[in-house]
Coordinates of C-alpha atoms in Angstrom, one line a residue:
T1418 CA 112.7 100.1 90.8
H1419 CA 110.8 100.6 94.5
G1420 CA 111.2 104.2 94.8
S1421 CA 113.2 106.1 98.4
F1422 CA 110.9 104.5 101.7
T1423 CA 110.4 108.3 103.0
T1424 CA 108.3 108.3 99.9
N1425 CA 106.5 104.9 100.1
A1426 CA 105.7 105.2 103.8
A1427 CA 104.2 109.1 102.4
I1428 CA 102.1 106.9 100.5
W1429 CA 100.4 103.8 102.2
H1430 CA 100.2 105.3 104.8
K1431 CA 97.6 107.6 103.0
L1432 CA 95.8 104.7 101.4
L1433 CA 96.0 103.1 104.9
M1434 CA 94.3 106.3 106.2
S1435 CA 91.9 107.0 103.2
A1436 CA 90.2 104.0 103.9
P1437 CA 90.4 102.2 107.4
F1438 CA 89.7 98.7 108.5
P1439 CA 87.1 97.7 110.0
Q1440 CA 86.4 95.9 113.3
S1441 CA 85.9 92.1 111.9
I1442 CA 88.6 92.5 108.9
P1443 CA 90.6 89.1 110.1
P1444 CA 94.1 89.7 110.3
T1445 CA 95.0 87.8 107.3
Q1446 CA 92.8 90.0 104.9
A1447 CA 94.6 92.9 106.5
L1448 CA 97.8 92.3 105.8
A1449 CA 97.1 91.4 102.0
I1450 CA 95.5 94.5 102.1
E1451 CA 99.0 96.5 103.4
M1452 CA 100.8 94.4 101.1
I1453 CA 98.8 94.9 98.2
Y1454 CA 99.4 99.0 99.9
L1455 CA 103.1 99.1 99.6
K1456 CA 103.4 97.4 96.2
L1457 CA 101.3 100.2 95.2
A1458 CA 102.8 103.3 97.0
R1459 CA 106.7 100.8 94.8
I1460 CA 104.8 101.8 92.1
M1461 CA 103.5 105.2 92.3
S1462 CA 106.3 106.4 93.9
G1463 CA 109.3 104.1 91.5
N1464 CA 109.7 102.1 88.6
F1465 CA 105.4 101.4 87.7
L1466 CA 106.9 99.1 84.8
E1467 CA 108.9 97.1 87.2
I1468 CA 107.3 93.6 86.8
D1469 CA 107.4 92.3 89.9
H1470 CA 105.7 94.1 91.9
W1471 CA 102.6 94.0 89.7
K1472 CA 103.0 89.7 90.4
D1473 CA 102.5 91.2 94.7
I1474 CA 100.0 92.5 93.7
A1475 CA 98.2 89.0 92.7
G1476 CA 100.1 87.2 94.7
Y1477 CA 98.7 88.7 98.2
A1478 CA 95.4 88.9 96.8
K1479 CA 95.4 85.2 96.5
L1480 CA 96.9 84.8 99.5
G1481 CA 93.7 86.8 101.2
S1482 CA 91.6 85.2 98.7
E1483 CA 93.0 81.8 100.2
A1484 CA 92.3 83.5 103.9
C1485 CA 88.4 83.3 102.9
E1486 CA 87.5 79.7 102.7

């Protein structure tokens, strides 16, 4: 369902390094983005049909948006 930890770490790291965060981004949005990256890594290395992965991404995006208010 989640893929291997090693593969997830490699994908997460590539995502993180491909678009570095600006220094001005608050920790709340940075964490939301990192968690979305982790969920994407699990989708790419595990079962992309696992609905909870997609629901989790929506949840982290919601948390990131709520932190803007």
